[in-house]
Coordinates of N, CA, C and O in Angstrom, one line a residue:
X1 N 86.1 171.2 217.5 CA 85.6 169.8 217.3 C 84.4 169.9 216.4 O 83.6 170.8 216.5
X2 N 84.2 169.0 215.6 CA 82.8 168.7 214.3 C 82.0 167.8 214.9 O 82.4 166.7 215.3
X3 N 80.7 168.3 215.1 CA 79.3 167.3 215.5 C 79.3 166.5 214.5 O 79.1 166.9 213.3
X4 N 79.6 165.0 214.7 CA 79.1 164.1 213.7 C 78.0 163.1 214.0 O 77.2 163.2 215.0
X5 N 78.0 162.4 213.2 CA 77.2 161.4 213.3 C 77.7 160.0 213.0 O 78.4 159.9 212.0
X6 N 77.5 158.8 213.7 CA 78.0 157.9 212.9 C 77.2 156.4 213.3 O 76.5 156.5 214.3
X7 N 77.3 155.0 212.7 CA 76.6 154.7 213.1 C 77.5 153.3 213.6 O 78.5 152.9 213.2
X8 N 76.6 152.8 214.7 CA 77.2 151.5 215.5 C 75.6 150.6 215.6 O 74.4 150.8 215.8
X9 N 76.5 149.4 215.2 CA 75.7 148.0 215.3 C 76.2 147.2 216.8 O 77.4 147.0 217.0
X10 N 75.3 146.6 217.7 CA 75.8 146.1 218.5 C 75.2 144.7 217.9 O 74.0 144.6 217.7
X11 N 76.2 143.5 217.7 CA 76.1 142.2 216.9 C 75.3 141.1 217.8 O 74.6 141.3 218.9
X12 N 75.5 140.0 217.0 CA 74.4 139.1 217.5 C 75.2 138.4 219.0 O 74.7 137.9 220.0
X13 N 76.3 138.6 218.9 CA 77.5 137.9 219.7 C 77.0 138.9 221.2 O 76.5 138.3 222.2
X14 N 77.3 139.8 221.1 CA 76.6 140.8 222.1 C 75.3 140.9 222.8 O 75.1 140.5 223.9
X15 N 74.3 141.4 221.7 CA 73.0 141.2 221.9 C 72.6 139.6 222.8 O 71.7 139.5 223.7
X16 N 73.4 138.6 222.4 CA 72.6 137.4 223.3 C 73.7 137.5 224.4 O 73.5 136.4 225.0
X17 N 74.7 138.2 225.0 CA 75.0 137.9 226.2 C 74.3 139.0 226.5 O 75.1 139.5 227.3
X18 N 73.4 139.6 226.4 CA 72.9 140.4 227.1 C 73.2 141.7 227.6 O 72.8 142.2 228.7
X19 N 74.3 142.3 226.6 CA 75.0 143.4 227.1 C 74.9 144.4 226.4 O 75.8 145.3 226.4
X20 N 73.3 144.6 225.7 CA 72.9 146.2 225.1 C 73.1 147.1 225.7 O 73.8 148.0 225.3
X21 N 72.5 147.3 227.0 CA 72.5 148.3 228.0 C 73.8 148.7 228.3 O 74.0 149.9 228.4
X22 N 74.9 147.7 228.5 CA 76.2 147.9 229.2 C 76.7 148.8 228.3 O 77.1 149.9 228.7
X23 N 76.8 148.3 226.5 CA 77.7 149.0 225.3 C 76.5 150.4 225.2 O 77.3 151.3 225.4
X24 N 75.8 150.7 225.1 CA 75.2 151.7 225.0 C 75.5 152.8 226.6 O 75.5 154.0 226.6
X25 N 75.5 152.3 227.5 CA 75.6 153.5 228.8 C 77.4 153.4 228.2 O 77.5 154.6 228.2
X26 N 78.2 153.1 227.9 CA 79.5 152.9 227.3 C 79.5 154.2 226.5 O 80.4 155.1 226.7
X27 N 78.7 154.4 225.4 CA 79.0 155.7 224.9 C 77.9 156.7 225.1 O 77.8 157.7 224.4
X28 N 77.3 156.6 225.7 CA 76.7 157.9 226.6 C 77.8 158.2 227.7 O 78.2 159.4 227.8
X29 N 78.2 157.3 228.3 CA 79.4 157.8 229.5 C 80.8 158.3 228.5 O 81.9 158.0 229.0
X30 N 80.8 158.8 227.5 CA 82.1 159.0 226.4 C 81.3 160.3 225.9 O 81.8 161.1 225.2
X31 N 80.2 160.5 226.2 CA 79.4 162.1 225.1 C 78.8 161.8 224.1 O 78.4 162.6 223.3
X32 N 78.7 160.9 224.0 CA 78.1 160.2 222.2 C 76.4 160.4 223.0 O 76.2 160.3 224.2
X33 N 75.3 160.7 222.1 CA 73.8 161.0 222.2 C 73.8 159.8 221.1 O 74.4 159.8 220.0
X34 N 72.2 158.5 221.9 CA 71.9 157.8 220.9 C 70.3 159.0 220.2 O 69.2 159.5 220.5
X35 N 70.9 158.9 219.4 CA 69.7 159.5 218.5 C 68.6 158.9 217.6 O 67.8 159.7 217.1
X36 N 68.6 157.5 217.3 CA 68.0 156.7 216.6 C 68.5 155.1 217.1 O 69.6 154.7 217.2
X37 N 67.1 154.4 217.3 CA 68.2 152.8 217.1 C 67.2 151.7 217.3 O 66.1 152.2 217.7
X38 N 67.2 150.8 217.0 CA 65.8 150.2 216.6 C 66.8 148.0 216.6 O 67.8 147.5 216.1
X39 N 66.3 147.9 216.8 CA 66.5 145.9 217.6 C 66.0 145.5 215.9 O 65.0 146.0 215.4
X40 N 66.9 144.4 215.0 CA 67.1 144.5 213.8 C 67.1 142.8 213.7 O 67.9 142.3 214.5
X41 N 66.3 141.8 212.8 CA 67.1 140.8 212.7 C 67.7 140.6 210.8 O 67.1 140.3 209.7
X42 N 68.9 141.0 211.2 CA 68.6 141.1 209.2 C 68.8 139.9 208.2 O 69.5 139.1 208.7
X43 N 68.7 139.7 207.4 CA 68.2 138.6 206.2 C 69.5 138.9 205.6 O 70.2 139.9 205.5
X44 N 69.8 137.3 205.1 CA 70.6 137.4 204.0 C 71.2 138.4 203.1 O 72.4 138.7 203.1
X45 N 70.3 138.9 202.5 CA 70.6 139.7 201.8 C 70.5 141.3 201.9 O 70.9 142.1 201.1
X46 N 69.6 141.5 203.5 CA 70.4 142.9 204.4 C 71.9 143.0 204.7 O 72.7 143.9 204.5
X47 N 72.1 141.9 205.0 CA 73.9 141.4 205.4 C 74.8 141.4 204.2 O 76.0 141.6 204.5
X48 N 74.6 141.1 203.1 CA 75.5 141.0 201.8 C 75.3 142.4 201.2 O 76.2 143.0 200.6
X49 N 73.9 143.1 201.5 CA 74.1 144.6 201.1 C 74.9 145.5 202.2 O 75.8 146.0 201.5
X50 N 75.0 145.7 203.0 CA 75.5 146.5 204.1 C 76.9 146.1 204.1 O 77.8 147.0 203.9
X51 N 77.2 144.7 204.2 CA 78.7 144.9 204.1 C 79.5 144.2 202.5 O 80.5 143.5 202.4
X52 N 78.6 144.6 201.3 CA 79.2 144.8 200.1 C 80.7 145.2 199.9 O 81.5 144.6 199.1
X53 N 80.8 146.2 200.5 CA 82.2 146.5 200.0 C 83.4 145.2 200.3 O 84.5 145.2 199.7
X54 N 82.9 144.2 201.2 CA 83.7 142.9 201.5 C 83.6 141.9 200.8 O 84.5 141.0 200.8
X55 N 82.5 141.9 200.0 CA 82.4 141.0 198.7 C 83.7 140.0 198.4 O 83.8 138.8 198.6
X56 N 84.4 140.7 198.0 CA 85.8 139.9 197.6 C 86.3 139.8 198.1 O 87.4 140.1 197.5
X57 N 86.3 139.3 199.7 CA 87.5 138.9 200.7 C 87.1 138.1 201.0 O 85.9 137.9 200.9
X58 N 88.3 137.0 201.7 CA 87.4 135.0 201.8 C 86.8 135.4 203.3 O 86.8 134.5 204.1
X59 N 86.3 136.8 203.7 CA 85.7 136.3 205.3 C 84.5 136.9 205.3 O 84.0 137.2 206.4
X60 N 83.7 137.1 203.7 CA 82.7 137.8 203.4 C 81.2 136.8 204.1 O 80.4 137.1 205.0
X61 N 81.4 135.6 203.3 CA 80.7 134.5 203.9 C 80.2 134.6 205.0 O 79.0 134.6 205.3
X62 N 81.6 134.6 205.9 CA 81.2 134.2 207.5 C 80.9 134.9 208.1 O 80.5 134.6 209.2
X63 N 81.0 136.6 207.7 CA 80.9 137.7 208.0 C 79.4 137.7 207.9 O 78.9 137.6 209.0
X64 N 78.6 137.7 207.0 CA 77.1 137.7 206.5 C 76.5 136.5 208.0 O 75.7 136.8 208.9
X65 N 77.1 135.3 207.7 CA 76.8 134.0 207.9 C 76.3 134.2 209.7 O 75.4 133.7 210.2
X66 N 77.4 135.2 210.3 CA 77.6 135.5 211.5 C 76.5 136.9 212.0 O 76.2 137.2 213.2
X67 N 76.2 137.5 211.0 CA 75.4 138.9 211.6 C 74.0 138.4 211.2 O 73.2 139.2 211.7
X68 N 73.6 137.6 210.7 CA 72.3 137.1 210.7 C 71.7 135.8 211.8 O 70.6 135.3 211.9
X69 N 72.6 135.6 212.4 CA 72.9 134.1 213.0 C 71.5 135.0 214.6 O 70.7 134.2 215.0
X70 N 71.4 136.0 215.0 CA 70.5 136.4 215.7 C 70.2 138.2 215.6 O 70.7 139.0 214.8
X71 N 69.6 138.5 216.4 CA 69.1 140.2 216.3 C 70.1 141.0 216.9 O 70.8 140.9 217.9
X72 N 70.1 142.3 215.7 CA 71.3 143.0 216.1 C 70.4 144.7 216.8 O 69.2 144.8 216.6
X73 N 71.1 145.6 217.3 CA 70.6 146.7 217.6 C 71.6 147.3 217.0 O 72.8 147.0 217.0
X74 N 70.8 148.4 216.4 CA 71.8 149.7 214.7 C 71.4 150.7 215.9 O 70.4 150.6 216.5
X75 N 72.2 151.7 216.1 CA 72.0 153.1 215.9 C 72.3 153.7 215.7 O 73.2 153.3 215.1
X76 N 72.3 155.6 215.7 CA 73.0 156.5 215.1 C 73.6 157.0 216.6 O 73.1 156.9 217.7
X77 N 74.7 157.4 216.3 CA 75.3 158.1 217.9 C 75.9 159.5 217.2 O 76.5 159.5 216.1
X78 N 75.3 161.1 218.3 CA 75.9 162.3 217.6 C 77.0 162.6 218.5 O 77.1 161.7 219.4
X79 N 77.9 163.3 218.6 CA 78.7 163.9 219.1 C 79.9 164.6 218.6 O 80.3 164.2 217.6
X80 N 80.4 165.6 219.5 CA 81.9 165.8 218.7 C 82.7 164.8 218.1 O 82.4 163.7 218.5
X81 N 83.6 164.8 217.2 CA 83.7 163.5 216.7 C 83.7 162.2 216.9 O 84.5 161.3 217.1
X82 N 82.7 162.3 216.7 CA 81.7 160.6 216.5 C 82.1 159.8 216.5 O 82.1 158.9 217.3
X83 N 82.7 159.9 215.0 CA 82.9 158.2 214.4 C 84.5 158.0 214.9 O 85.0 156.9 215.0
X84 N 85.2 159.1 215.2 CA 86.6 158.4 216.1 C 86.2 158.1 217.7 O 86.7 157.1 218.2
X85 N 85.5 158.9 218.5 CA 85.1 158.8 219.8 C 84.6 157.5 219.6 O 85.0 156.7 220.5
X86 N 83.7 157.0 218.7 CA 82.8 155.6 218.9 C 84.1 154.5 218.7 O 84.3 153.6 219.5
X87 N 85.0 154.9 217.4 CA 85.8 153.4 217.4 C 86.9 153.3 218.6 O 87.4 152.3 219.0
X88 N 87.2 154.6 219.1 CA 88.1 154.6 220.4 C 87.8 153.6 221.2 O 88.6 152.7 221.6
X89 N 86.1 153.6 221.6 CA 85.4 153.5 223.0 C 85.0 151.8 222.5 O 84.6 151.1 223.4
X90 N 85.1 151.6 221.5 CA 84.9 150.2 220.6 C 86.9 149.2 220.9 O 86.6 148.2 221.4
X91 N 87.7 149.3 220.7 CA 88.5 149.3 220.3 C 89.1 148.5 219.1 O 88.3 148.4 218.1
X92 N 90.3 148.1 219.1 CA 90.8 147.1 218.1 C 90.1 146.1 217.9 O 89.8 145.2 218.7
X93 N 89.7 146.0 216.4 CA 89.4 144.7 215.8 C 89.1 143.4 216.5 O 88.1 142.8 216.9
X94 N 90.3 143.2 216.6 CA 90.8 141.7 217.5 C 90.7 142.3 218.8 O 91.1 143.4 219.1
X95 N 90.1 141.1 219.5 CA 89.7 141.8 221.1 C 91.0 141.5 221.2 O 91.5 142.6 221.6
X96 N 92.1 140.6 221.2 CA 93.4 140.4 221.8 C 94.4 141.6 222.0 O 95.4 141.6 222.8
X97 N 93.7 142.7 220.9 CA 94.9 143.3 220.6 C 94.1 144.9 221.1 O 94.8 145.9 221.1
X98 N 93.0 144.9 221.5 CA 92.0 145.8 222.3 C 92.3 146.2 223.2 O 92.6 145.3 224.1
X99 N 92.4 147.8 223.6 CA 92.8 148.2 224.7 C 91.9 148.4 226.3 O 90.8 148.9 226.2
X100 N 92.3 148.1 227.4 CA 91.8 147.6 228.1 C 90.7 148.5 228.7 O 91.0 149.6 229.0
X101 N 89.7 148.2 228.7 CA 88.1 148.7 229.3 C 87.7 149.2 227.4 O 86.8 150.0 227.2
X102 N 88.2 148.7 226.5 CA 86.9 149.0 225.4 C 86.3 148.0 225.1 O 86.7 146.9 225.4
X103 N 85.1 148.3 224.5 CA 83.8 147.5 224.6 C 84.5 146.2 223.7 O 83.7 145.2 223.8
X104 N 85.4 145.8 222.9 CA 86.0 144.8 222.7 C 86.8 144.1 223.3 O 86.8 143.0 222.8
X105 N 87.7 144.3 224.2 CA 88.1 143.9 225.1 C 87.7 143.4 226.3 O 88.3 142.7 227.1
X106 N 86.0 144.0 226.4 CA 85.3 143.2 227.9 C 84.6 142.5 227.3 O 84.2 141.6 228.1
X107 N 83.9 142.4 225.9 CA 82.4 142.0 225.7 C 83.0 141.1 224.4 O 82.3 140.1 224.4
X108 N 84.0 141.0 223.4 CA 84.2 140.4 222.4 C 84.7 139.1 222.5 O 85.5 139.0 223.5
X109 N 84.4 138.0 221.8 CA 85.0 136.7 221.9 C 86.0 136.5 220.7 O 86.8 135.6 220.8
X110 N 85.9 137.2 219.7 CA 87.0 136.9 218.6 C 86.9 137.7 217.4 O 85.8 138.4 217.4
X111 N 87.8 137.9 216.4 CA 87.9 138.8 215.7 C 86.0 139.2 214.9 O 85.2 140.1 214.8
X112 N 86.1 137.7 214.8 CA 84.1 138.1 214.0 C 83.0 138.3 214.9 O 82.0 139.1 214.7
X113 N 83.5 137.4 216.1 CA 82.3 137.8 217.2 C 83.0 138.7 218.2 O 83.5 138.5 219.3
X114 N 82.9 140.0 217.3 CA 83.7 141.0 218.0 C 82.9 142.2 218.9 O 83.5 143.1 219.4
X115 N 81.3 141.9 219.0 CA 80.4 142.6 219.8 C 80.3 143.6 218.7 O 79.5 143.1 217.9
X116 N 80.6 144.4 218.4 CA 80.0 146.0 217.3 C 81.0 146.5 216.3 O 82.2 146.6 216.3
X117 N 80.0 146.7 215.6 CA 80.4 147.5 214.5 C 80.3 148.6 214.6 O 79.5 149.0 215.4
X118 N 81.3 149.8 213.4 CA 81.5 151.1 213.8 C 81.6 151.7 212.4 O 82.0 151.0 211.5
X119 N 81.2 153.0 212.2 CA 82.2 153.7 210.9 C 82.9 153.8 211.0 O 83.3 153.9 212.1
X120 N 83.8 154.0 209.8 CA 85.2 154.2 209.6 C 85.3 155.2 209.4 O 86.1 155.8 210.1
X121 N 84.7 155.9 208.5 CA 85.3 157.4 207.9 C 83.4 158.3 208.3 O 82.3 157.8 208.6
X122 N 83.7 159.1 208.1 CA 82.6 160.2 208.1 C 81.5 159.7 206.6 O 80.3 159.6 206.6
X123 N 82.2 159.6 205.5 CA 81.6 159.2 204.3 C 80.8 158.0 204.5 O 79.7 157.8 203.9
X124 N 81.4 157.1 205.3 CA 80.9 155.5 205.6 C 79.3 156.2 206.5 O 78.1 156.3 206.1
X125 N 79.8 156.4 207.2 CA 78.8 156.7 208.4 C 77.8 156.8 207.9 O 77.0 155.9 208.2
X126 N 77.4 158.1 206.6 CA 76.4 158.7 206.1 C 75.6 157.9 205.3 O 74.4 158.1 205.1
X127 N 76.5 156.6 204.4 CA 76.1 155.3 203.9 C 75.4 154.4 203.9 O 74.6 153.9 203.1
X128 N 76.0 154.1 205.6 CA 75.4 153.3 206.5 C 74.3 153.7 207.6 O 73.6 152.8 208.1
X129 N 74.0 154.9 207.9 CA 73.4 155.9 208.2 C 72.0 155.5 207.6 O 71.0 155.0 208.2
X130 N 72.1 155.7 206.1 CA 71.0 155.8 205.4 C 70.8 154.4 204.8 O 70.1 154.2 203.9
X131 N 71.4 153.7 205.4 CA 70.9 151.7 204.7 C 69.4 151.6 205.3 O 68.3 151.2 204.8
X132 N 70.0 152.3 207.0 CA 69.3 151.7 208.0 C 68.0 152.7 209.0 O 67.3 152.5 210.0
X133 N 68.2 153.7 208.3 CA 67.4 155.0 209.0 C 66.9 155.9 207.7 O 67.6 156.1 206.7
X134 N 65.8 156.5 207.8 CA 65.0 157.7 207.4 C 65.6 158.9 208.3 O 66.1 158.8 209.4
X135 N 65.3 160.1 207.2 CA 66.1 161.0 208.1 C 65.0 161.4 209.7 O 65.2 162.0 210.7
X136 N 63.6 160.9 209.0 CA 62.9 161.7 210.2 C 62.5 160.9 211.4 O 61.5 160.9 212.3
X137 N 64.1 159.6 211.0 CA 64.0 158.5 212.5 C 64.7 159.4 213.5 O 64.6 159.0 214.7
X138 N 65.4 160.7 213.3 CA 67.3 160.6 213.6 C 66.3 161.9 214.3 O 65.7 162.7 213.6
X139 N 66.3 161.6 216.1 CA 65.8 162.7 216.4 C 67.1 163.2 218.0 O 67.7 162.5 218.9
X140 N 67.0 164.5 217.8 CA 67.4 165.4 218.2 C 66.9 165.5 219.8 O 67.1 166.5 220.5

């Protein structure tokens, strides 16, 4: 197994029902170590940087429009692999289509207000990693 790192946002959809604590003991009870994480409200134009690569899809807008809408909590999570154990424990996109006990399936209301974001790949991670963290936040 590879120690990774990867990182997860818990969204504003989440954060106001009040279920930080719940999604975070969620991947500590999975092996994941929070290593960094810090309560965020981001601007405009934190939200159109971070998720750039969506630019040119018609759900970029609402996407932006929706992760600024209240304060998000970012962190880094380590463990054997990471960024698949985190989107496991996250599940499908669409809570509808989410498998039962992941943190989208208990906590998500719809494909955008879907409670957290996750990396996708190892490369993303380290991306997104460093939008939102110094390395001498990321402690051990």
């Amino acid at each position: 197994m590879a120690y990774e790192y990867t990182l997860s946002i818990i969204k504003p959809d989440a954060v106001k029902k009040n279920v930080v604590g719940a999604i975070l003991s969620r991947f500590e009870q999975a092996g994941l170590r929070v290593v960094a994480t810090k309560m965020l409200q981001l601007s405009t134009h934190d939200a159109e940087q971070f998720y750039a690569v969506h630019k040119d899809r018609a759900f970029f807008q609402d996407l932006v429009s929706f992760m600024i809408q209240g304060p998000v909590l970012v962190s880094v999570l380590a463990g054997d692999n990471a960024v698949l154990a985190h989107r496991d424990i996250m599940g499908a996109t669409n809570p509808k289509e989410a498998a039962k006990g992941t943190i989208r399936a208990d906590f998500a209301d719809s494909i955008e207000a879907n409670a957290v974001h996750g990396s996708d790949s190892l490369e993303n991670a380290k991306q997104e990693i460093q939008f939102f963290f110094s390395n001498r936040e990321l402690v051990e």
